[in-house]
Amino acid sequence: MKSVSRIALGVAIIVGAGSVVATAPAEAKKKPAAPAAQPGARVMKFTPAERAALQPVQTAITAKNWTAAAAALPAAEAAAQGPDAKYAVARFRLEIGLGLNDLAMQSAAIDALIATGQIPAADLPSFYTNQGVLASNAGNKQKAETAFAKVIELTPNDPQALINLATVKNDLRKPSEAVALIQRAIDAKKAMSQPVEESWYKYALKLAYDGRSNPALRAATGRLSRELVAAYPTKENWRDALLIFRETSSLDPAAELDVLRFMRASGALAGERDWYELIDGLYRAGNYGEAKKVLDDGVARRMIDPKKAAFAELIRLNNARLNGDRASLGAEEAKALAGSSGALALKIGDAFYGYGENAKAIALYRAALAKGGVDANLVNTRIAMALLASGDRAGAEAAFKALTGSRADLGAFWVAWMARSGS
């Protein structure tokens, strides 16, 4: 908020003999000796003393002699007694302030013009906007807040006005109000089928994240993160959104692992540390087939150096379990389907999912739900992932949308990614 827009003054004041009217600029160039009121024009009345004091100011402004105009202004101000003369002085002050690039003069003139109550309704939002910008740049945030609030009162669906007020609200340490205003601005843009600036999403997300100790702002991070990646699905945005999600959500180890799985799917894993965390988590969960798949993918992408000690050891440990694990799955599957343990069915379902046998994984996950004793949201997350991996996009989307609690947010991330990626 560093610059003030050039205010469209709309009409030019002509100070001459007889009646005085406000005319359009093109008409003003004709300089009639005794201008007559045009249809719809408001007749402005000055006393002879007011007219005599105003005339030198207008003559200097017309000649763009701003120094002379400024010198003549105090006499005009002293002579101005009636409302029309005071309005004319304020208008002249604004013209001079613009001509001299004098922000203090512009600010005083705008305040005076608004106070006259004579600004056309259509021009008021522009005047209040400039009042707010000038006040904010001068460090008067309270005055800026009042001005921008007035703009929104007059134009409640103006996205830029909402952003202006949000910026000042944040300066005044009112982050909750700022985030709500930015969300309104985003929604207003969408309602007009206009693209939303990426910076708006990021600004709101930063404010919400910084104020995450506030439950309302903490909750807003999820919505804003999803909106950001839906509109601007860059790897960097996905990573930031998911890291914020992990930090602001109360996730158990299984949910943490599923978030890491999604980070890999969305391309949000960045660096060996991320890859190691996912592979180590899969190994510790007993998902040796999936751990091997992720290891191979990381090496192929050159995100992992298998010769580094940490990865070399992880590869050795996982390979030692891999062959026996795969060979035992047939018997374990039968045992899980025949038994009463939902936990065992879930575990064997995870193993089949890791080896890419999605149909068997889905059957075991559904058996786990039927047997009970498992977290239904966790199992439904895995069902959705397996459905997507099997090519059942519609079924996966429905399953992700059916998740509740913190996993509902994870499901929403999956749905947003599917919509953008075409997966």
XYZ file of C-alpha atoms in Angstrom, residues 257 260 269 272-285 287 290-296 298-299 304 311 314-315 318:
32
model
C 2.729 -42.017 7.464
C 4.090 -38.735 3.850
C 8.864 -34.716 -0.816
C 16.795 -37.064 1.488
C 15.398 -36.343 4.915
C 11.797 -36.491 3.637
C 12.436 -39.682 1.698
C 14.199 -41.314 4.633
C 11.336 -40.446 6.975
C 8.811 -42.076 4.653
C 10.888 -45.212 3.971
C 11.822 -45.654 7.612
C 8.159 -45.221 8.599
C 7.086 -47.882 6.109
C 9.778 -50.268 7.323
C 8.851 -49.782 10.971
C 5.164 -50.337 10.106
C 5.282 -52.503 4.954
C 6.097 -50.537 -0.163
C 9.372 -49.493 1.467
C 11.276 -51.237 -1.351
C 9.097 -49.537 -3.965
C 9.736 -46.097 -2.474
C 13.455 -46.798 -2.126
C 13.706 -47.764 -5.781
C 13.933 -42.400 -4.737
C 17.086 -43.862 -6.243
C 18.396 -40.924 -2.538
C 20.109 -45.573 3.392
C 17.824 -49.270 5.721
C 18.113 -51.129 2.412
C 14.358 -54.065 4.508
